[in-house]
Amino acid sequence: MTDNELIWRIAGGSGDGIDSTSQNFAKALMRSGLHVFTHRHYPSRIRGGHTYVEVRAKDEDVQSRGDGYNFLLALGDSFARNPQDEAYYGKEELKPLYENFDDLREGGVLLYDEGLLDEEDIEEIELEEAAAENGWHVVPMDLRGIAKEHGREIMRNTAGIGATAAILDIGTEEFEKLIEQNMAGDMQEANLAVLEDAYEAASELDVDHDIEVPEGSHDQEQVLLSGSNAISYGALDEGCRFISGYPMTPWTDVFTIMSQHLPEFGGISEQVEDEIAAASLALGASHMGVKAMSGSSGGGFALMSEPLGLAEMTETPVVLVEAMRAGPSTGMPTKPEQADLEHVLYTSQGDSARVVFAPANISECYTQTRAAFRIAYEYQIPAIVIYDQKIQGELRNLPASHFDEEPNADAGSVLTEDEIQDAAHHASGKFQRFLHEPEDGSNVSPRSVPGQKDGRYLATGNEHNPSGHISEDPDNRIAQMERRLNKLDDIRADLDENTSHQTYYGPENAENGVLVWGSQQDTVFEAVDRLNDNGHSVKALGVSDMAPYPVDEVSEWLESVDQALVVEMNATAQFRGLTQKEIGKYGDKMSSLLKYNGNPFEPAEIVDGFESSINGEDLAATNMTYLPTAGD
Amino acid sequence: MSAFSAIEEDREIERDEFTPGIEPQATWCPGCGDFGVLKALKQAMPEVGRNPDEVALFTGIGCSGKLNSYFESYGFHTIHGRSLPVARAAKLANPEIEVIAAGGDGDGYGIGGNHTIHTARENHDMTYIVFNNEIFGLTKGQTSPTSPKGHKSKTQPHGSAKSPIRPLSQQLNAGATYVARTAAVNPNQAKEIIAEAIEHDGFAHIDFLTQCPTWNKDAKHYVPYTDVQQSDEFEFDVTDRAEAAEMMRKTEERLYEGEVLTGRMYVDDSRPSYGQEKRSIGEMPEEPLAERYFDEDAEWERTYDNLLQHHK
């Protein structure tokens, strides 16, 4: 546990405005000078079902969810189907209260809406006993009553904010400004009145607690956004003006953001009949010279397998994003997992030739989506950005200047009509689109685009000769395969010349290491700080380049540590398997800490997992699994 | 100025321009109906005045997918059943290009059926030619979605228990605004129908009967044929949806009774194409999107200037 931080959890039913309220809360704290980070937990339902969001706020950079939380605003589920009856899944109306007991820290504040949750029920869940045991400060307030007095019941969430502000003594100024910005007319007035009334009412209660909300300030302007925002903005700044998709959680977020902005950016968004079509449309647009993308989550991405292979074979550039959720099959639609790595790396028939980046946080979502477009179009290859439900929805503040970058709409290795006139043509008149040995000595044979004079060629998923005609000649086959696959070596060299996508953390000469990929990286970093504070000697490496794999970088790092704990959110240690396959050694150094219960790691869990692995202790009592080194 | 000068060309087009400079050896069997499609398509192109550099032909997998190899234009031989989604994005990316898609009955009515329905529904301005030979040819004679009920093959040893799909009715219901059936045995009609389909501003569906002499029937099976526009027996208004539906039903049923009916089945010139619809609601740029990437003076929006203020 870290001191001097607020971790505020708002819990209610889906439809109670938990998401938007938490966003406003986070934004207000950011504007007041704090660093913020949110963690979302929600069910696969439209209305009803326990959902919560945590907002963690500190006066220094926050890179992860925390361990548990210290303030609960429990609204109760106003959309519960069976508020009075004991249902198969338990009493739904109360879930946003009692299901949160486990993680509320000792001495925490528990504010609940007694307007919705009645006394008898509260007795039944033994709140009083739990509070006494943990030293919680329980604050029942009739938030519903306050909301209804000025407006509608849904404004319970605004009342909750007002009461929170009073109890934590953080003032309501920033919240008022947000209400004024986001709402108009009666809505605005009612919400302001609810906020004020709840603030007054809670002030009178004079709640005694130990939570101190820190004060902070930013030295430059901050923005609050999600991984989905950052991926979308990276695509737009890289000149992507075409997206095609089919809704699927959690990928839908990127699709939605792109669809909202593409028209004003002069682009096109297409929602189509299925993901086979979605990927195929992106290829069609790219074939015409447009920078295009598609994406999905696991199940939808499975349907994209064949178009993905077609992109590899026809060397049609495209960017696909894959937002992982817990599998297999439909799995747990709204829960994060990192179990689609092998799926994304290897799906589609034949030897794969693709680029896969796994950004670890919101900042990397922007830069690596941009890199994916640049590489895809320059090297005529599909590039995939793989992320998960955690990064997709979490909000984090960043300096606005991070996005102050020039756009790049360069469509890569496409010839102009003048260049086509000078380029190689076959005796039949066809443009030589797929030269065995491109003229500049690289492995990329520049393309033409339909409509350009004398640029005609055939793109085909069959093996083909330089002008694109179907060919099963063995020498041609080898030449084309080698050229397509050699592009990956060129891309690795290109990436190595630029700022590394891998992130190094902790003391360089540390004894042991934690190896991590994707969304768990920054949580690991927080854990590494604590481990070093606890007297361990630990550093971490976060890997983003899944393909082509950064063999040199990771080898060098593994060489430098005695033992490496590989942390990932899946059951079969997919990233560790990839690392072993790519590097071919260090199997005796790498053990795994795995979690696949639908919730991301908390920093304290990684600390425990690391210490247990060092001491050979059992993790059976936790939500985690330990997988020893190869051969053990 | 356009980056695509082929599109601006204003000149006489010769049929021969659509024959590759060096013609690959055809992989189609002697007597195959696919030759008829190729010939009719080449003949239609001078009539519609498009040159090879401004035509993009998207094909699926099967014997029909080889059309690209013998027809000189930009070509994209995609994957089984997926020519339409690739093709319709091409049309959205550059509406100035003449987009034609082609595939077999397995490709368009079987594995790609979903796309066939949705592309018609959206009424993209393009032409789709289905080589309907009522069989899977390239994989050696299995029963296809248009094979007659009771059709025996190695994968249906007791005869198919399924009734064939009704492609014309299906596409009418889906939203196609031009629906016709023609046959390889009637090259003149085929050429005229292809030319009309290309000039039609919307989704034009051509069910093209192509005999497969190796696996089910030779050309004689589609002879004699009746052109419903020429026949006194079938007086109907092709612009009347109900009458068209009735005519299609007859055409589909009689094929399996040995009577080959061909001709225009439905024409609706009033419905806007998908591109027009999308532009009218501001979801598609007025200028072809593809042009923008070749315009050195194009100004590209920045998210920093346009979107970041919402996050402050």
PDB file of N, CA and C in Angstrom, chain A residues 440-513:
ATOM      1  N   ASP A 440      15.990  -0.992 -55.809  1.00  0.00           N
ATOM      2  CA  ASP A 440      16.773  -0.278 -54.795  1.00  0.00           C
ATOM      3  C   ASP A 440      17.509  -1.243 -53.863  1.00  0.00           C
ATOM      4  N   GLY A 441      17.470  -2.533 -54.186  1.00  0.00           N
ATOM      5  CA  GLY A 441      18.201  -3.501 -53.368  1.00  0.00           C
ATOM      6  C   GLY A 441      17.448  -3.926 -52.122  1.00  0.00           C
ATOM      7  N   SER A 442      16.295  -3.339 -51.880  1.00  0.00           N
ATOM      8  CA  SER A 442      15.512  -3.733 -50.702  1.00  0.00           C
ATOM      9  C   SER A 442      14.639  -4.926 -51.070  1.00  0.00           C
ATOM     10  N   ASN A 443      13.810  -5.349 -50.149  1.00  0.00           N
ATOM     11  CA  ASN A 443      12.892  -6.446 -50.435  1.00  0.00           C
ATOM     12  C   ASN A 443      11.477  -5.952 -50.720  1.00  0.00           C
ATOM     13  N   VAL A 444      11.328  -4.632 -50.853  1.00  0.00           N
ATOM     14  CA  VAL A 444      10.012  -4.069 -51.115  1.00  0.00           C
ATOM     15  C   VAL A 444       9.919  -3.674 -52.581  1.00  0.00           C
ATOM     16  N   SER A 445       8.978  -4.284 -53.281  1.00  0.00           N
ATOM     17  CA  SER A 445       8.776  -3.953 -54.684  1.00  0.00           C
ATOM     18  C   SER A 445       7.635  -2.943 -54.761  1.00  0.00           C
ATOM     19  N   PRO A 446       7.910  -1.716 -55.228  1.00  0.00           N
ATOM     20  CA  PRO A 446       6.889  -0.656 -55.160  1.00  0.00           C
ATOM     21  C   PRO A 446       5.641  -1.017 -55.965  1.00  0.00           C
ATOM     22  N   ARG A 447       4.524  -0.485 -55.524  1.00  0.00           N
ATOM     23  CA  ARG A 447       3.265  -0.837 -56.179  1.00  0.00           C
ATOM     24  C   ARG A 447       2.669   0.318 -56.970  1.00  0.00           C
ATOM     25  N   SER A 448       1.728  -0.027 -57.828  1.00  0.00           N
ATOM     26  CA  SER A 448       0.931   0.972 -58.528  1.00  0.00           C
ATOM     27  C   SER A 448      -0.480   0.906 -57.943  1.00  0.00           C
ATOM     28  N   VAL A 449      -1.333   1.804 -58.382  1.00  0.00           N
ATOM     29  CA  VAL A 449      -2.690   1.875 -57.850  1.00  0.00           C
ATOM     30  C   VAL A 449      -3.663   1.958 -59.029  1.00  0.00           C
ATOM     31  N   PRO A 450      -4.767   1.217 -58.979  1.00  0.00           N
ATOM     32  CA  PRO A 450      -5.732   1.252 -60.084  1.00  0.00           C
ATOM     33  C   PRO A 450      -6.107   2.679 -60.480  1.00  0.00           C
ATOM     34  N   GLY A 451      -6.101   2.924 -61.786  1.00  0.00           N
ATOM     35  CA  GLY A 451      -6.372   4.267 -62.297  1.00  0.00           C
ATOM     36  C   GLY A 451      -5.115   4.917 -62.829  1.00  0.00           C
ATOM     37  N   GLN A 452      -3.953   4.412 -62.380  1.00  0.00           N
ATOM     38  CA  GLN A 452      -2.693   4.953 -62.889  1.00  0.00           C
ATOM     39  C   GLN A 452      -2.404   4.333 -64.257  1.00  0.00           C
ATOM     40  N   LYS A 453      -1.960   5.178 -65.163  1.00  0.00           N
ATOM     41  CA  LYS A 453      -1.706   4.704 -66.518  1.00  0.00           C
ATOM     42  C   LYS A 453      -0.532   3.710 -66.535  1.00  0.00           C
ATOM     43  N   ASP A 454      -0.770   2.616 -67.212  1.00  0.00           N
ATOM     44  CA  ASP A 454       0.242   1.562 -67.418  1.00  0.00           C
ATOM     45  C   ASP A 454       0.745   0.910 -66.120  1.00  0.00           C
ATOM     46  N   GLY A 455      -0.072   0.931 -65.111  1.00  0.00           N
ATOM     47  CA  GLY A 455       0.330   0.288 -63.852  1.00  0.00           C
ATOM     48  C   GLY A 455      -0.354  -1.050 -63.618  1.00  0.00           C
ATOM     49  N   ARG A 456      -1.038  -1.559 -64.631  1.00  0.00           N
ATOM     50  CA  ARG A 456      -1.848  -2.778 -64.453  1.00  0.00           C
ATOM     51  C   ARG A 456      -1.012  -3.965 -63.987  1.00  0.00           C
ATOM     52  N   TYR A 457      -1.531  -4.637 -62.959  1.00  0.00           N
ATOM     53  CA  TYR A 457      -0.928  -5.886 -62.503  1.00  0.00           C
ATOM     54  C   TYR A 457      -2.031  -6.703 -61.860  1.00  0.00           C
ATOM     55  N   LEU A 458      -1.713  -7.930 -61.519  1.00  0.00           N
ATOM     56  CA  LEU A 458      -2.688  -8.777 -60.842  1.00  0.00           C
ATOM     57  C   LEU A 458      -2.220  -9.021 -59.413  1.00  0.00           C
ATOM     58  N   ALA A 459      -3.095  -8.701 -58.475  1.00  0.00           N
ATOM     59  CA  ALA A 459      -2.843  -9.082 -57.083  1.00  0.00           C
ATOM     60  C   ALA A 459      -3.581 -10.401 -56.869  1.00  0.00           C
ATOM     61  N   THR A 460      -2.916 -11.377 -56.328  1.00  0.00           N
ATOM     62  CA  THR A 460      -3.588 -12.663 -56.126  1.00  0.00           C
ATOM     63  C   THR A 460      -3.055 -13.384 -54.899  1.00  0.00           C
ATOM     64  N   GLY A 461      -3.933 -14.110 -54.264  1.00  0.00           N
ATOM     65  CA  GLY A 461      -3.547 -14.923 -53.117  1.00  0.00           C
ATOM     66  C   GLY A 461      -2.806 -16.185 -53.536  1.00  0.00           C
ATOM     67  N   ASN A 462      -2.802 -16.477 -54.828  1.00  0.00           N
ATOM     68  CA  ASN A 462      -1.960 -17.583 -55.308  1.00  0.00           C
ATOM     69  C   ASN A 462      -0.510 -17.114 -55.339  1.00  0.00           C
ATOM     70  N   GLU A 463       0.412 -18.055 -55.293  1.00  0.00           N
ATOM     71  CA  GLU A 463       1.812 -17.676 -55.553  1.00  0.00           C
ATOM     72  C   GLU A 463       1.871 -17.127 -56.971  1.00  0.00           C
ATOM     73  N   HIS A 464       2.727 -16.127 -57.165  1.00  0.00           N
ATOM     74  CA  HIS A 464       2.677 -15.396 -58.427  1.00  0.00           C
ATOM     75  C   HIS A 464       4.058 -14.952 -58.876  1.00  0.00           C
ATOM     76  N   ASN A 465       4.149 -14.663 -60.176  1.00  0.00           N
ATOM     77  CA  ASN A 465       5.414 -14.190 -60.731  1.00  0.00           C
ATOM     78  C   ASN A 465       5.476 -12.662 -60.623  1.00  0.00           C
ATOM     79  N   PRO A 466       6.534 -12.020 -61.116  1.00  0.00           N
ATOM     80  CA  PRO A 466       6.666 -10.576 -60.901  1.00  0.00           C
ATOM     81  C   PRO A 466       5.489  -9.729 -61.380  1.00  0.00           C
ATOM     82  N   SER A 467       4.798 -10.111 -62.458  1.00  0.00           N
ATOM     83  CA  SER A 467       3.672  -9.267 -62.877  1.00  0.00           C
ATOM     84  C   SER A 467       2.369  -9.682 -62.201  1.00  0.00           C
ATOM     85  N   GLY A 468       2.459 -10.665 -61.341  1.00  0.00           N
ATOM     86  CA  GLY A 468       1.289 -11.034 -60.557  1.00  0.00           C
ATOM     87  C   GLY A 468       0.574 -12.273 -61.066  1.00  0.00           C
ATOM     88  N   HIS A 469       1.028 -12.797 -62.201  1.00  0.00           N
ATOM     89  CA  HIS A 469       0.352 -13.988 -62.712  1.00  0.00           C
ATOM     90  C   HIS A 469       0.635 -15.199 -61.844  1.00  0.00           C
ATOM     91  N   ILE A 470      -0.377 -16.056 -61.741  1.00  0.00           N
ATOM     92  CA  ILE A 470      -0.262 -17.262 -60.937  1.00  0.00           C
ATOM     93  C   ILE A 470       0.897 -18.113 -61.462  1.00  0.00           C
ATOM     94  N   SER A 471       1.749 -18.542 -60.532  1.00  0.00           N
ATOM     95  CA  SER A 471       2.909 -19.321 -60.959  1.00  0.00           C
ATOM     96  C   SER A 471       3.268 -20.340 -59.887  1.00  0.00           C
ATOM     97  N   GLU A 472       3.539 -21.557 -60.319  1.00  0.00           N
ATOM     98  CA  GLU A 472       3.990 -22.581 -59.374  1.00  0.00           C
ATOM     99  C   GLU A 472       5.407 -23.017 -59.682  1.00  0.00           C
ATOM    100  N   ASP A 473       6.126 -22.173 -60.402  1.00  0.00           N
ATOM    101  CA  ASP A 473       7.526 -22.444 -60.724  1.00  0.00           C
ATOM    102  C   ASP A 473       8.352 -22.429 -59.435  1.00  0.00           C
ATOM    103  N   PRO A 474       9.125 -23.514 -59.182  1.00  0.00           N
ATOM    104  CA  PRO A 474       9.842 -23.612 -57.891  1.00  0.00           C
ATOM    105  C   PRO A 474      10.829 -22.465 -57.646  1.00  0.00           C
ATOM    106  N   ASP A 475      11.544 -22.035 -58.661  1.00  0.00           N
ATOM    107  CA  ASP A 475      12.524 -20.964 -58.454  1.00  0.00           C
ATOM    108  C   ASP A 475      11.825 -19.645 -58.109  1.00  0.00           C
ATOM    109  N   ASN A 476      10.737 -19.377 -58.840  1.00  0.00           N
ATOM    110  CA  ASN A 476       9.947 -18.172 -58.535  1.00  0.00           C
ATOM    111  C   ASN A 476       9.401 -18.243 -57.118  1.00  0.00           C
ATOM    112  N   ARG A 477       8.923 -19.430 -56.757  1.00  0.00           N
ATOM    113  CA  ARG A 477       8.352 -19.621 -55.417  1.00  0.00           C
ATOM    114  C   ARG A 477       9.373 -19.240 -54.337  1.00  0.00           C
ATOM    115  N   ILE A 478      10.565 -19.770 -54.488  1.00  0.00           N
ATOM    116  CA  ILE A 478      11.592 -19.507 -53.467  1.00  0.00           C
ATOM    117  C   ILE A 478      11.938 -18.014 -53.439  1.00  0.00           C
ATOM    118  N   ALA A 479      12.070 -17.430 -54.622  1.00  0.00           N
ATOM    119  CA  ALA A 479      12.441 -16.007 -54.681  1.00  0.00           C
ATOM    120  C   ALA A 479      11.376 -15.142 -54.011  1.00  0.00           C
ATOM    121  N   GLN A 480      10.113 -15.433 -54.289  1.00  0.00           N
ATOM    122  CA  GLN A 480       9.047 -14.596 -53.713  1.00  0.00           C
ATOM    123  C   GLN A 480       8.911 -14.828 -52.212  1.00  0.00           C
ATOM    124  N   MET A 481       8.993 -16.092 -51.790  1.00  0.00           N
ATOM    125  CA  MET A 481       8.905 -16.385 -50.354  1.00  0.00           C
ATOM    126  C   MET A 481      10.026 -15.678 -49.602  1.00  0.00           C
ATOM    127  N   GLU A 482      11.233 -15.795 -50.134  1.00  0.00           N
ATOM    128  CA  GLU A 482      12.392 -15.197 -49.441  1.00  0.00           C
ATOM    129  C   GLU A 482      12.245 -13.686 -49.353  1.00  0.00           C
ATOM    130  N   ARG A 483      11.814 -13.089 -50.457  1.00  0.00           N
ATOM    131  CA  ARG A 483      11.681 -11.631 -50.425  1.00  0.00           C
ATOM    132  C   ARG A 483      10.624 -11.206 -49.405  1.00  0.00           C
ATOM    133  N   ARG A 484       9.496 -11.894 -49.404  1.00  0.00           N
ATOM    134  CA  ARG A 484       8.439 -11.510 -48.454  1.00  0.00           C
ATOM    135  C   ARG A 484       8.901 -11.694 -47.003  1.00  0.00           C
ATOM    136  N   LEU A 485       9.575 -12.819 -46.749  1.00  0.00           N
ATOM    137  CA  LEU A 485       9.991 -13.083 -45.364  1.00  0.00           C
ATOM    138  C   LEU A 485      11.181 -12.213 -44.951  1.00  0.00           C
ATOM    139  N   ASN A 486      12.039 -11.908 -45.904  1.00  0.00           N
ATOM    140  CA  ASN A 486      13.200 -11.067 -45.573  1.00  0.00           C
ATOM    141  C   ASN A 486      12.799  -9.644 -45.174  1.00  0.00           C
ATOM    142  N   LYS A 487      11.598  -9.252 -45.572  1.00  0.00           N
ATOM    143  CA  LYS A 487      11.139  -7.920 -45.157  1.00  0.00           C
ATOM    144  C   LYS A 487      11.136  -7.816 -43.629  1.00  0.00           C
ATOM    145  N   LEU A 488      10.901  -8.942 -42.966  1.00  0.00           N
ATOM    146  CA  LEU A 488      10.857  -8.908 -41.500  1.00  0.00           C
ATOM    147  C   LEU A 488      12.223  -8.563 -40.904  1.00  0.00           C
ATOM    148  N   ASP A 489      13.295  -9.064 -41.525  1.00  0.00           N
ATOM    149  CA  ASP A 489      14.636  -8.696 -41.059  1.00  0.00           C
ATOM    150  C   ASP A 489      14.877  -7.202 -41.278  1.00  0.00           C
ATOM    151  N   ASP A 490      14.419  -6.722 -42.428  1.00  0.00           N
ATOM    152  CA  ASP A 490      14.583  -5.292 -42.720  1.00  0.00           C
ATOM    153  C   ASP A 490      13.810  -4.446 -41.704  1.00  0.00           C
ATOM    154  N   ILE A 491      12.620  -4.919 -41.371  1.00  0.00           N
ATOM    155  CA  ILE A 491      11.794  -4.171 -40.411  1.00  0.00           C
ATOM    156  C   ILE A 491      12.460  -4.178 -39.031  1.00  0.00           C
ATOM    157  N   ARG A 492      13.026  -5.342 -38.662  1.00  0.00           N
ATOM    158  CA  ARG A 492      13.723  -5.408 -37.360  1.00  0.00           C
ATOM    159  C   ARG A 492      14.867  -4.400 -37.329  1.00  0.00           C
ATOM    160  N   ALA A 493      15.620  -4.337 -38.431  1.00  0.00           N
ATOM    161  CA  ALA A 493      16.739  -3.395 -38.488  1.00  0.00           C
ATOM    162  C   ALA A 493      16.232  -1.956 -38.433  1.00  0.00           C
ATOM    163  N   ASP A 494      15.142  -1.697 -39.124  1.00  0.00           N
ATOM    164  CA  ASP A 494      14.522  -0.364 -39.128  1.00  0.00           C
ATOM    165  C   ASP A 494      14.098   0.015 -37.699  1.00  0.00           C
ATOM    166  N   LEU A 495      13.418  -0.908 -37.030  1.00  0.00           N
ATOM    167  CA  LEU A 495      12.958  -0.619 -35.660  1.00  0.00           C
ATOM    168  C   LEU A 495      14.136  -0.384 -34.733  1.00  0.00           C
ATOM    169  N   ASP A 496      15.204  -1.150 -34.920  1.00  0.00           N
ATOM    170  CA  ASP A 496      16.374  -1.005 -34.065  1.00  0.00           C
ATOM    171  C   ASP A 496      17.070   0.349 -34.251  1.00  0.00           C
ATOM    172  N   GLU A 497      16.881   0.928 -35.425  1.00  0.00           N
ATOM    173  CA  GLU A 497      17.501   2.244 -35.664  1.00  0.00           C
ATOM    174  C   GLU A 497      16.710   3.374 -35.026  1.00  0.00           C
ATOM    175  N   ASN A 498      15.451   3.096 -34.727  1.00  0.00           N
ATOM    176  CA  ASN A 498      14.593   4.129 -34.134  1.00  0.00           C
ATOM    177  C   ASN A 498      14.506   3.930 -32.623  1.00  0.00           C
ATOM    178  N   THR A 499      13.783   4.844 -31.971  1.00  0.00           N
ATOM    179  CA  THR A 499      13.586   4.720 -30.523  1.00  0.00           C
ATOM    180  C   THR A 499      12.958   3.362 -30.220  1.00  0.00           C
ATOM    181  N   SER A 500      13.565   2.638 -29.302  1.00  0.00           N
ATOM    182  CA  SER A 500      13.096   1.280 -29.000  1.00  0.00           C
ATOM    183  C   SER A 500      11.675   1.293 -28.451  1.00  0.00           C
ATOM    184  N   HIS A 501      10.901   0.312 -28.858  1.00  0.00           N
ATOM    185  CA  HIS A 501       9.557   0.130 -28.289  1.00  0.00           C
ATOM    186  C   HIS A 501       9.616  -0.606 -26.949  1.00  0.00           C
ATOM    187  N   GLN A 502      10.779  -1.127 -26.614  1.00  0.00           N
ATOM    188  CA  GLN A 502      10.916  -1.844 -25.338  1.00  0.00           C
ATOM    189  C   GLN A 502      11.202  -0.815 -24.231  1.00  0.00           C
ATOM    190  N   THR A 503      10.669  -1.082 -23.061  1.00  0.00           N
ATOM    191  CA  THR A 503      10.856  -0.127 -21.965  1.00  0.00           C
ATOM    192  C   THR A 503      11.656  -0.767 -20.838  1.00  0.00           C
ATOM    193  N   TYR A 504      12.758  -0.114 -20.480  1.00  0.00           N
ATOM    194  CA  TYR A 504      13.644  -0.618 -19.424  1.00  0.00           C
ATOM    195  C   TYR A 504      13.321   0.117 -18.129  1.00  0.00           C
ATOM    196  N   TYR A 505      13.295  -0.601 -17.037  1.00  0.00           N
ATOM    197  CA  TYR A 505      12.901   0.023 -15.769  1.00  0.00           C
ATOM    198  C   TYR A 505      13.733  -0.555 -14.636  1.00  0.00           C
ATOM    199  N   GLY A 506      14.048   0.298 -13.658  1.00  0.00           N
ATOM    200  CA  GLY A 506      14.772  -0.174 -12.475  1.00  0.00           C
ATOM    201  C   GLY A 506      16.279  -0.096 -12.645  1.00  0.00           C
ATOM    202  N   PRO A 507      17.012  -0.423 -11.566  1.00  0.00           N
ATOM    203  CA  PRO A 507      18.471  -0.298 -11.599  1.00  0.00           C
ATOM    204  C   PRO A 507      19.097  -1.248 -12.616  1.00  0.00           C
ATOM    205  N   GLU A 508      19.975  -0.690 -13.452  1.00  0.00           N
ATOM    206  CA  GLU A 508      20.540  -1.445 -14.578  1.00  0.00           C
ATOM    207  C   GLU A 508      21.252  -2.717 -14.129  1.00  0.00           C
ATOM    208  N   ASN A 509      21.956  -2.626 -12.990  1.00  0.00           N
ATOM    209  CA  ASN A 509      22.755  -3.781 -12.564  1.00  0.00           C
ATOM    210  C   ASN A 509      22.028  -4.677 -11.559  1.00  0.00           C
ATOM    211  N   ALA A 510      20.693  -4.630 -11.590  1.00  0.00           N
ATOM    212  CA  ALA A 510      19.924  -5.440 -10.637  1.00  0.00           C
ATOM    213  C   ALA A 510      20.194  -6.929 -10.859  1.00  0.00           C
ATOM    214  N   GLU A 511      19.987  -7.666  -9.786  1.00  0.00           N
ATOM    215  CA  GLU A 511      20.264  -9.097  -9.789  1.00  0.00           C
ATOM    216  C   GLU A 511      19.229  -9.877 -10.604  1.00  0.00           C
ATOM    217  N   ASN A 512      17.959  -9.562 -10.322  1.00  0.00           N
ATOM    218  CA  ASN A 512      16.863 -10.307 -10.935  1.00  0.00           C
ATOM    219  C   ASN A 512      15.993  -9.395 -11.789  1.00  0.00           C
ATOM    220  N   GLY A 513      15.159 -10.049 -12.599  1.00  0.00           N
ATOM    221  CA  GLY A 513      14.336  -9.235 -13.485  1.00  0.00           C
ATOM    222  C   GLY A 513      12.898  -9.707 -13.555  1.00  0.00           C
TER     223      GLY A 513
END
